[in-house]
CSV table of C-alpha atoms and ligand atoms in Angstrom, one decimal:
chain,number,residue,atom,x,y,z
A,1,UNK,CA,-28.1,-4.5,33.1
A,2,UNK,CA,-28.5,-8.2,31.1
A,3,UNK,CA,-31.8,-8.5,29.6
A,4,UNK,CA,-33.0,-11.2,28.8
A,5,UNK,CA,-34.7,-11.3,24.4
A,6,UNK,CA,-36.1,-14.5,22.6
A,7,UNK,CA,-35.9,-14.2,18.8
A,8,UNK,CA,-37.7,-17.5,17.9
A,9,UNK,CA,-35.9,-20.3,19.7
A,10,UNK,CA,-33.1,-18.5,20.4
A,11,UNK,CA,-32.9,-17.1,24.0
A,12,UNK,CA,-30.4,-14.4,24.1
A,13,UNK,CA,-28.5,-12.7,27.6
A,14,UNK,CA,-26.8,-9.6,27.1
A,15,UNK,CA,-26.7,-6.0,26.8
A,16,UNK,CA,-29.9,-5.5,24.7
A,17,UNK,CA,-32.4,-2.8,24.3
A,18,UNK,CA,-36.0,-4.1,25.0
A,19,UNK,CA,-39.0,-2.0,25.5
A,20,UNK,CA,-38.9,-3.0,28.8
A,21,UNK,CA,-35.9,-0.5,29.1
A,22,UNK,CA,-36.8,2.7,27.2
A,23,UNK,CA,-37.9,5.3,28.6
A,24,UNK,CA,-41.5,5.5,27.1
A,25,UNK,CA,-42.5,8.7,28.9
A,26,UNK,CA,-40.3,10.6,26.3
A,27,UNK,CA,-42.6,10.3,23.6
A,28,UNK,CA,-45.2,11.6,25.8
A,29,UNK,CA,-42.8,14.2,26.8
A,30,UNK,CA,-41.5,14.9,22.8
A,31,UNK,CA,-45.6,15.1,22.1
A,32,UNK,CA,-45.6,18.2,24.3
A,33,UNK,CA,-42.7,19.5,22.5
A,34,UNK,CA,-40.3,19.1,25.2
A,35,UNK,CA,-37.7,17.6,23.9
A,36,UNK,CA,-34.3,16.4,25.2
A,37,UNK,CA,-31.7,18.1,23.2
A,38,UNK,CA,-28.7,16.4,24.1
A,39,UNK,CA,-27.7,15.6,20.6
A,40,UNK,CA,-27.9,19.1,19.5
A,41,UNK,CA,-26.1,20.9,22.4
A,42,UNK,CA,-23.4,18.4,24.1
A,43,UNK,CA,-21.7,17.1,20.8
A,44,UNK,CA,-18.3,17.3,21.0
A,45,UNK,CA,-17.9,16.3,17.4
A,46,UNK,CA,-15.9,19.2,15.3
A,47,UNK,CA,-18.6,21.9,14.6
A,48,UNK,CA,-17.2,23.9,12.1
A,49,UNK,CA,-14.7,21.7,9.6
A,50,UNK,CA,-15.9,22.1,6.7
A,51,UNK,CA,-14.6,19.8,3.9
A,52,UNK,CA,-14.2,21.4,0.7
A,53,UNK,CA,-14.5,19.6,-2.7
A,54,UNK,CA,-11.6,19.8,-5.1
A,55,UNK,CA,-11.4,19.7,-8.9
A,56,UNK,CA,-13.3,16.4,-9.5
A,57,UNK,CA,-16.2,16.6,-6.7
A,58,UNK,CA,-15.7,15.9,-2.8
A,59,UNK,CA,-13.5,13.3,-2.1
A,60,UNK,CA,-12.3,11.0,0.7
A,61,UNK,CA,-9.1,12.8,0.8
A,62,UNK,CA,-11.0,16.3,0.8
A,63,UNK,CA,-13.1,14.9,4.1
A,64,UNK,CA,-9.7,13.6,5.7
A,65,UNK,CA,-10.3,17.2,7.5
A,66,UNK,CA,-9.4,17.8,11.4
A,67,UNK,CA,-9.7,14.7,13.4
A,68,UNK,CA,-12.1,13.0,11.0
A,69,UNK,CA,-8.5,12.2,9.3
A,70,UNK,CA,-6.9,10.8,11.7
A,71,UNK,CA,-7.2,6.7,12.0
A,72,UNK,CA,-6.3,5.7,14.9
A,73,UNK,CA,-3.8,2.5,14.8
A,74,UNK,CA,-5.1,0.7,17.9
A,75,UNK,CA,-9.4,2.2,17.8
A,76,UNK,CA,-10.1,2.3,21.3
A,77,UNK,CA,-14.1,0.7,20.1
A,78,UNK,CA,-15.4,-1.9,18.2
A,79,UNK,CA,-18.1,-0.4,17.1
A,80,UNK,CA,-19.8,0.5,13.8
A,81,UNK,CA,-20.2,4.2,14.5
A,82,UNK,CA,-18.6,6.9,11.8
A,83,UNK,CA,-15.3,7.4,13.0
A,84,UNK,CA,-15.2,10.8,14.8
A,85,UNK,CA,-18.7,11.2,15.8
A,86,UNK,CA,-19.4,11.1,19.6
A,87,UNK,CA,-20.2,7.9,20.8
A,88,UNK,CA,-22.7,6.3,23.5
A,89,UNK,CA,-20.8,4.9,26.4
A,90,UNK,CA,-22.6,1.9,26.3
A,91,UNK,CA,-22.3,1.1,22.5
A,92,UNK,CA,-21.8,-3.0,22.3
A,93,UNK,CA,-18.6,-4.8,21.0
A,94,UNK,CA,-19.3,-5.8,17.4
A,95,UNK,CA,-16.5,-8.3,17.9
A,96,UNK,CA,-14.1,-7.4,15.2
A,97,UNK,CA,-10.8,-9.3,14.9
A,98,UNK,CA,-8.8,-7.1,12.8
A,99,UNK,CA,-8.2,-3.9,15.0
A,100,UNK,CA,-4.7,-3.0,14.4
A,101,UNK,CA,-4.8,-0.6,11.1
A,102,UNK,CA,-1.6,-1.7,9.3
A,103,UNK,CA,-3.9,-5.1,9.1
A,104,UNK,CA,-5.5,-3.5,5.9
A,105,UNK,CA,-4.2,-0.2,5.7
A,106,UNK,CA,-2.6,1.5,2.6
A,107,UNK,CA,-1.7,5.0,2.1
A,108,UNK,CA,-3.4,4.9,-1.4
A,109,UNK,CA,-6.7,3.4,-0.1
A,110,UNK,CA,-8.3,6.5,-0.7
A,111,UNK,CA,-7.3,7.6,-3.6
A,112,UNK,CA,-8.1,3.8,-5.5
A,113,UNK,CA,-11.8,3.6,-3.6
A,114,UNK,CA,-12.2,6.8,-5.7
A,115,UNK,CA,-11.0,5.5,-8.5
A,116,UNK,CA,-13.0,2.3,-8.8
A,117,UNK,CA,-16.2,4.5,-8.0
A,118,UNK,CA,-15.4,6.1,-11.1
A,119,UNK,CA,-14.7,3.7,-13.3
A,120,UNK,CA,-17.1,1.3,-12.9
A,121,UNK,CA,-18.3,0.0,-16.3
A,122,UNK,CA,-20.9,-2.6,-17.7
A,123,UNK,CA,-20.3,-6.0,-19.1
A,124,UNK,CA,-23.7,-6.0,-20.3
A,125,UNK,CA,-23.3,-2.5,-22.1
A,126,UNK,CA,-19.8,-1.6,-22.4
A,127,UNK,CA,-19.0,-4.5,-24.4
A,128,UNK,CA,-19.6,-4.8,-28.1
A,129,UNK,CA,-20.9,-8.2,-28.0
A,130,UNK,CA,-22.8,-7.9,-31.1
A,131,UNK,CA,-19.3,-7.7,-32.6
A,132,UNK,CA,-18.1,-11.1,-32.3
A,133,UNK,CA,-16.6,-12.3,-34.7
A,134,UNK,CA,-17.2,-15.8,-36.1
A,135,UNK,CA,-13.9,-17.5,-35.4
A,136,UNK,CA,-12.1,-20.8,-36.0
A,137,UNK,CA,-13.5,-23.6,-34.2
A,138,UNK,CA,-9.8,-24.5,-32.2
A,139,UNK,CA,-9.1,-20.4,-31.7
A,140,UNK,CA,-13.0,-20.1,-29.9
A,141,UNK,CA,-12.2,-23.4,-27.9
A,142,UNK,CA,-8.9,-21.7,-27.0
A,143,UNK,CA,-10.9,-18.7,-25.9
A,144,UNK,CA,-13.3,-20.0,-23.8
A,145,UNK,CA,-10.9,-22.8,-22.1
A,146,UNK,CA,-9.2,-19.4,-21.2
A,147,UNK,CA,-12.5,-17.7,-20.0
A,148,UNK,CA,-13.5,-20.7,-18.0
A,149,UNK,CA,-10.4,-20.3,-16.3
A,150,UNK,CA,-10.5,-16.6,-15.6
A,151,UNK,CA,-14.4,-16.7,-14.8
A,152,UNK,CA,-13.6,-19.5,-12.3
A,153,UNK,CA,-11.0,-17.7,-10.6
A,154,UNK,CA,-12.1,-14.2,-10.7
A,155,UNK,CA,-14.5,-14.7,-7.9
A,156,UNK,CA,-12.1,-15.9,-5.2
A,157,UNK,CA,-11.3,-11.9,-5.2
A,158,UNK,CA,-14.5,-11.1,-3.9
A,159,UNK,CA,-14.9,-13.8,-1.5
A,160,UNK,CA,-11.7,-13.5,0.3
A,161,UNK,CA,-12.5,-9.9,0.7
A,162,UNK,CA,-16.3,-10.4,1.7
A,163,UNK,CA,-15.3,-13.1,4.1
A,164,UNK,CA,-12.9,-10.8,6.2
A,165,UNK,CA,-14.5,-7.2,5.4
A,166,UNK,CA,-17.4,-7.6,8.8
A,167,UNK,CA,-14.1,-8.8,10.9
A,168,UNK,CA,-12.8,-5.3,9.9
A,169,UNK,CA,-12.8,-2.2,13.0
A,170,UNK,CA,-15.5,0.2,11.5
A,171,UNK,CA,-13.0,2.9,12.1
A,172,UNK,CA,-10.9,1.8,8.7
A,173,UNK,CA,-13.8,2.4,6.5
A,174,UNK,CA,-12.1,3.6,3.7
A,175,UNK,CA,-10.0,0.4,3.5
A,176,UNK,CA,-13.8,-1.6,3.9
A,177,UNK,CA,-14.9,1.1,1.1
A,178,UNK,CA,-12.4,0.0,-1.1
A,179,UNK,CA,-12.9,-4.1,-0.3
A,180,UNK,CA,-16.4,-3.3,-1.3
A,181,UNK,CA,-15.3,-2.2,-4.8
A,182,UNK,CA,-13.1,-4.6,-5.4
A,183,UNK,CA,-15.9,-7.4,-4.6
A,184,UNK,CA,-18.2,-5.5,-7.3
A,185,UNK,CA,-15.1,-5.4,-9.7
A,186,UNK,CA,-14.7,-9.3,-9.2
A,187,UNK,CA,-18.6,-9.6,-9.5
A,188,UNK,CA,-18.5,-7.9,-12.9
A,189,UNK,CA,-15.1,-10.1,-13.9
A,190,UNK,CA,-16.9,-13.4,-13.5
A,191,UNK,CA,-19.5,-12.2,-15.6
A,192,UNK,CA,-17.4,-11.1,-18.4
A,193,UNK,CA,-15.8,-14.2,-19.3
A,194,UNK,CA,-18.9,-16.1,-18.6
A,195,UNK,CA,-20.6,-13.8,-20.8
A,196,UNK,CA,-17.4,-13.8,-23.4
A,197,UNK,CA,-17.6,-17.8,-22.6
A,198,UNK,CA,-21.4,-18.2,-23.9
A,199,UNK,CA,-21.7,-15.6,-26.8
A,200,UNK,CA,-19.1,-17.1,-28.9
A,201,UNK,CA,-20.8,-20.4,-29.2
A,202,UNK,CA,-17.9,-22.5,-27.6
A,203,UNK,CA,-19.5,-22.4,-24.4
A,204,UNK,CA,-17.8,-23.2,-20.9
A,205,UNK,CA,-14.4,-25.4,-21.2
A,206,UNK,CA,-13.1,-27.2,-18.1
A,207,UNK,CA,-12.4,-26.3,-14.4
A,208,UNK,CA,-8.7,-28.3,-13.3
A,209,UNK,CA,-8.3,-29.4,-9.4
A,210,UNK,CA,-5.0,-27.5,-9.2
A,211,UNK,CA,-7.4,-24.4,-10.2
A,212,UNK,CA,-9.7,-25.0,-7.1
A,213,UNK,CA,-6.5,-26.0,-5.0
A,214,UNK,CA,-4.9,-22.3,-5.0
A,215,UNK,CA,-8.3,-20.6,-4.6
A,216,UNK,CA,-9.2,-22.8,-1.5
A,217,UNK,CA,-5.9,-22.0,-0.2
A,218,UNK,CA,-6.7,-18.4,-0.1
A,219,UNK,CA,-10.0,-18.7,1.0
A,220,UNK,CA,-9.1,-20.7,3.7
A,221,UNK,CA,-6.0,-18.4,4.7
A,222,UNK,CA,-5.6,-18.1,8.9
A,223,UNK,CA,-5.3,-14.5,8.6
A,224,UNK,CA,-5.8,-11.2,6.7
A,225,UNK,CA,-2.0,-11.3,6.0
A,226,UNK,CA,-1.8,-14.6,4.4
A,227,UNK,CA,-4.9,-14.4,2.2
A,228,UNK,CA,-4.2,-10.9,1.2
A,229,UNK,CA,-0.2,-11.6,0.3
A,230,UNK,CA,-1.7,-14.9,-1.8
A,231,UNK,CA,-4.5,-12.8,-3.5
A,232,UNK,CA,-3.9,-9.4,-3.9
A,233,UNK,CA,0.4,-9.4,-4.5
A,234,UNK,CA,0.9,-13.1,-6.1
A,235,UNK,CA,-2.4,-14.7,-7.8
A,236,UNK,CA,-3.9,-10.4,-8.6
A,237,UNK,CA,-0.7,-9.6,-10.1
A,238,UNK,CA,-0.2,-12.9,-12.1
A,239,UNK,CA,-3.7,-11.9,-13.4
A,240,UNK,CA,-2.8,-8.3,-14.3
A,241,UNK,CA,0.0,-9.0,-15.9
A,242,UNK,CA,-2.6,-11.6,-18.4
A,243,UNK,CA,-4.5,-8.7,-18.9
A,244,UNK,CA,-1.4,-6.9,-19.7
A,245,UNK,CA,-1.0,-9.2,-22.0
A,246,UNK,CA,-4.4,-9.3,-23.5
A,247,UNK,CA,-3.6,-7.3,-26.8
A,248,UNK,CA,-1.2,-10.2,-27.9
A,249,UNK,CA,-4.2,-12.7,-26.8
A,250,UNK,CA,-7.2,-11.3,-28.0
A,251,UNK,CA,-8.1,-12.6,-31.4
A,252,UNK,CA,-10.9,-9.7,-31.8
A,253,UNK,CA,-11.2,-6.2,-30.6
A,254,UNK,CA,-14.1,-7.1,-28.5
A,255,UNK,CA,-11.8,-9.5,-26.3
A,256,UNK,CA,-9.8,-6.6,-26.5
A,257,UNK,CA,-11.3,-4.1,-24.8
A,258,UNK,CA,-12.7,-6.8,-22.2
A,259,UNK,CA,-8.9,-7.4,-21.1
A,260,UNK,CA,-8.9,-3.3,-21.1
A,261,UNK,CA,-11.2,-2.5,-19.2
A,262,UNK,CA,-10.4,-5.9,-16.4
A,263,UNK,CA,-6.6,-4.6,-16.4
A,264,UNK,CA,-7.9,-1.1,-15.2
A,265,UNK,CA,-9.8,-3.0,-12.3
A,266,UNK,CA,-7.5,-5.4,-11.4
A,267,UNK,CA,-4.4,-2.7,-11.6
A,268,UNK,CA,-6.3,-1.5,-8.5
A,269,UNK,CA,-6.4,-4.3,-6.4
A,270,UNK,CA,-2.6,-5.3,-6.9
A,271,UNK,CA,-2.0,-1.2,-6.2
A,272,UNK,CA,-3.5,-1.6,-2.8
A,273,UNK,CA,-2.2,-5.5,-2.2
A,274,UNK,CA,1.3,-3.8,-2.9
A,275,UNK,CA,1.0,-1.1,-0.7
A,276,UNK,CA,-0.6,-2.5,1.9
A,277,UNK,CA,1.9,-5.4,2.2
A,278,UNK,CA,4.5,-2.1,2.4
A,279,UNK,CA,2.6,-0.3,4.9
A,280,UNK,CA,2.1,-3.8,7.1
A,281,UNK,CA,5.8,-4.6,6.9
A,282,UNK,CA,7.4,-0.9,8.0
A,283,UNK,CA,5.3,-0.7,10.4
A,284,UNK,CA,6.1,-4.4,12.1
A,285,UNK,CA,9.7,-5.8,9.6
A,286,UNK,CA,9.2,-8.4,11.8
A,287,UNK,CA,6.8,-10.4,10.2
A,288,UNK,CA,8.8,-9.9,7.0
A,289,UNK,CA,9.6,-14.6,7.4
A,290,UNK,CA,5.7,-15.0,7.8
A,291,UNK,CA,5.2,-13.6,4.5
A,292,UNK,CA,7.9,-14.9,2.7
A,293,UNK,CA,6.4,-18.5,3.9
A,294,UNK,CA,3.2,-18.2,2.5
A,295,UNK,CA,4.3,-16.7,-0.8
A,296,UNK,CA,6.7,-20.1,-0.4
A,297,UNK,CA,3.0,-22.2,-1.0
A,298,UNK,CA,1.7,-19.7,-2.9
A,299,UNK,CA,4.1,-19.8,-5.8
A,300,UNK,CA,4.5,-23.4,-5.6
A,301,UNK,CA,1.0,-24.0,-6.6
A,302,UNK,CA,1.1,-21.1,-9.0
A,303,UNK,CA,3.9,-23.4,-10.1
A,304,UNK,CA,1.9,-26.1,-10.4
A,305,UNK,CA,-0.9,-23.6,-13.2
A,306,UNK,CA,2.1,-23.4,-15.4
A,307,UNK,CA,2.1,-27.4,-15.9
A,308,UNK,CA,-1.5,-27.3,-16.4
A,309,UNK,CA,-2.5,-27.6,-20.3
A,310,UNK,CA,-5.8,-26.7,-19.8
A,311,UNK,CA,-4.7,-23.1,-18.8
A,312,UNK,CA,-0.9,-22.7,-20.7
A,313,UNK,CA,-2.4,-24.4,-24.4
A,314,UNK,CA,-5.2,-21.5,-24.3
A,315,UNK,CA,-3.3,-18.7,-24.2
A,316,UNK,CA,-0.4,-20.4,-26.4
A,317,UNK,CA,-3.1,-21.2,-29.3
A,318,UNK,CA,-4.3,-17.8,-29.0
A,319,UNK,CA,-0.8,-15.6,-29.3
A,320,UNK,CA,0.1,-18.1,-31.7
A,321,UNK,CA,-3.1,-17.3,-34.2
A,322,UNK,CA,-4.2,-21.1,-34.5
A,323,UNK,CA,-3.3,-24.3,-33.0
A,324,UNK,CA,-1.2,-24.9,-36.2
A,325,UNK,CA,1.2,-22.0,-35.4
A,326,UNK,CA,1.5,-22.1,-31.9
A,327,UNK,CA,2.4,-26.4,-32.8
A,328,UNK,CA,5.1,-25.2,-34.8
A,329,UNK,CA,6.0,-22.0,-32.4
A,330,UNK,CA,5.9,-24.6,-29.5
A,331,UNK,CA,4.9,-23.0,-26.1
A,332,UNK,CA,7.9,-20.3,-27.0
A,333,UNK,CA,5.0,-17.2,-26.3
A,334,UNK,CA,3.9,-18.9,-22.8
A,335,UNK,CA,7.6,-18.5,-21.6
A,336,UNK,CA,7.7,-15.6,-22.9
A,337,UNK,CA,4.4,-14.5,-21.1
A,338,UNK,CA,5.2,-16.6,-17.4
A,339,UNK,CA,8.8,-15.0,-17.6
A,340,UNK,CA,6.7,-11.5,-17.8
A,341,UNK,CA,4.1,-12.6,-15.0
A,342,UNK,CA,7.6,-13.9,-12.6
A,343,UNK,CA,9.7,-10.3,-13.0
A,344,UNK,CA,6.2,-8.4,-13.0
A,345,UNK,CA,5.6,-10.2,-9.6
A,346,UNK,CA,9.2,-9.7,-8.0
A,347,UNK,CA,9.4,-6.2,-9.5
A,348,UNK,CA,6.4,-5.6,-6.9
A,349,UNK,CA,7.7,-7.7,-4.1
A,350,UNK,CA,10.7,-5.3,-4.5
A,351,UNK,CA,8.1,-2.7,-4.2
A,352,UNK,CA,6.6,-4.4,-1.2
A,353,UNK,CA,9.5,-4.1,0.5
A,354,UNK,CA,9.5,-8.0,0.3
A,355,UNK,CA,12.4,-8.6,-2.0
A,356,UNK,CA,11.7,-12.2,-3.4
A,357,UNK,CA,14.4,-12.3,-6.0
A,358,UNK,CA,16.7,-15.8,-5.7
A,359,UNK,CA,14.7,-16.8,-3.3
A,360,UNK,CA,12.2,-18.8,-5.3
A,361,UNK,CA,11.8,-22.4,-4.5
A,362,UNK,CA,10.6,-23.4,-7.9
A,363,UNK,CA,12.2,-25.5,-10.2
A,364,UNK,CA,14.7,-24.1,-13.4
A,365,UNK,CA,12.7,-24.5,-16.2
A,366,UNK,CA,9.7,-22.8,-14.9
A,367,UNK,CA,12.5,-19.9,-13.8
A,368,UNK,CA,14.4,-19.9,-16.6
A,369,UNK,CA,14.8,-16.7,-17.6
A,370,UNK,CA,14.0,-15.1,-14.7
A,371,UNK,CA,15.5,-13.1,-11.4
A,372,UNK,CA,13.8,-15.5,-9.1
A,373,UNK,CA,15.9,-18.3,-8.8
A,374,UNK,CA,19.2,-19.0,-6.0
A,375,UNK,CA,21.2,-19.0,-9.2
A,376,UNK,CA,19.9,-16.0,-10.6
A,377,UNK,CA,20.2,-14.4,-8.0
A,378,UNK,CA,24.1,-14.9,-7.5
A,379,UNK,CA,24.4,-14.5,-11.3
A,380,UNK,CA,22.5,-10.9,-10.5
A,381,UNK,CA,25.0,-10.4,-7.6
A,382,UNK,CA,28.1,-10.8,-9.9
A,383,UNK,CA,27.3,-9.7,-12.7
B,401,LIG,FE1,-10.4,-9.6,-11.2
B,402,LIG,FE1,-8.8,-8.4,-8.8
């Protein structure tokens, strides 16, 4: 029946519960200790699996028991009850758009939603800020020009995943679970190198329009599929393999064990981004050309950050020691680093099952070096 329910000006017409429409003599009823009982005796949920906890505690996996492990790749509701629980008939349509599982599925979801439970850490405590060490004015600029950039772009990785978890069918919750990590993981990145940004007295550096150009691009991706391939397997892995990196970059141990502790984070998002994209792509090869197009964009504007002084001189200046050396070295240590970040990235499009090797439309000397290129790719083929 349509009800009719004002909630200030608004006057809504729908399926609603309103006191008009419960059944008020129950309580009266319940007072008397007549109670209904349904719940208890015509559940048809599994009475007797019993999830048992393995060596580290009870796990998603461990509760994967009977049908409460079985996700269904087309849910038959949109609905926010726990999957496998008996559900009203008249439950309303909570409108999700993404209903189809290999939309955000990976078969390691579990396993990294576990992980980043475990391994959540403190930029406030875990971090030995009182260790700082006083460093030359041009080496502290480099280092924050470098934490400006990652603080800036840290946070698109929580609000791409914020913006399209409530789209997401309840019945995928471990793949929500893990989105919720991965927002507090990007949370706790943006306030690391704001943090690492402000304690060495060289403050915030500058933010570049190409910078806010890629982000907007994957916040404002049409689908799941776009944003995700943009985020968590190109711009995610690009930023792992910095971290990677971040032993060669950090001019004290403190930065050192920042870059740590961000790599184990961020080693989990591109783990489900590369898995996912798998899962999505066996399960429909098809839409194998849709991807390839937007990592086409993608990597032209990733292109675009490797022209960019404000975020190649940083990291130059800082492998290099001091400005002076890295001068004289040139930008020799940033090839050397972007070639890493290009066969990093194709090694997990390979992975993917998205092979992007020769197929890169970006021009020689930013590929120099590297597998991505047509003419690499033919050199690959012969050699
Ligand atoms: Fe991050
Ligand atoms: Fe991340």
């Amino acid at each position: 029946m349509v009800h009719q329910l004002r909630i200030g000006s608004r006057l809504i017409e729908e399926d609603v519960v309103t006191i008009a429409t419960v059944d008020l003599g129950y309580i009266e009823r319940a007072r008397e200790g007549k109670f209904d009982l349904g719940w208890l005796r015509d559940s048809h949920a599994e009475w007797g699996i019993r999830a048992r906890p393995s060596r580290v505690g009870l796990t998603l996996r461990d509760i994967a028991v009977g049908s409460y492990g079985e996700v269904p790749d087309h849910p038959p509701k949109r609905t926010m009850a726990p999957r496998g629980c008996d559900v009203d008939p008249d439950v309303p349509d909570m409108g999700y758009s993404i209903n189809d599982k290999a939309e955000v599925w990976s078969d390691n979801v579990m396993e990294l939603y576990e992980e980043a439970v475990s391994r959540q850490w403190s930029a406030t405590r875990d971090i030995e800020w009182t260790e700082l060490p006083e460093l030359d004015a041009d080496l502290e600029h480099a280092m924050c020009q470098l934490a400006t950039v990652l603080s800036e772009v840290e946070m698109v990785a929580a609000d791409f995943p914020a913006k399209w978890l409530w789209r997401i069918n309840h019945d995928f919750v471990e793949a929500k679970m893990f989105l919720c990590t991965q927002v507090m993981d990007e949370a706790r990145h943006t306030e690391v190198f704001r943090k690492r940004a402000l304690a060495g007295g060289g403050g915030l550096g500058k933010a570049k329009a190409v910078v806010e150009q890629f982000l907007k691009v994957i916040l404002d991706a049409q689908s799941y599929d776009e944003g995700s391939a943009l985020m968590h397997l190109l711009a995610e892995g690009l930023v792992l393999s910095l971290f990677r990196a971040g032993e060669l970059l950090s001019p004290s141990p403190v930065e050192k064990k920042i870059f740590r502790l961000c790599m184990q984070d961020e080693a989990r998002h591109v783990a489900y981004g590369t898995m996912h994209l798998r899962y999505r792509l066996e399960r429909e090869p098809a839409l194998a050309p849709d991807f390839h197009a937007y990592l086409d964009r993608g990597e032209e504007i990733i292109a675009a950050l490797f022209a960019t002084p404000e975020v190649v001189e940083p990291t130059a200046i800082l492998a290099a020691g001091s400005l002076k050396a890295a001068e004289e070295m040139g930008v020799g240590v940033s090839d050397i680093l972007r070639t890493r970040m290009i066969e990093e990235y194709l090694a997990r499009c390979d992975r993917a099952g998205l092979p992007r090797r020769g197929r890169m439309r970006l021009p020689e000397i930013i590929l120099a070096g590297t597998s991505g290129g047509a003419e690499a790719c033919v050199e690959g083929v012969a050699s």
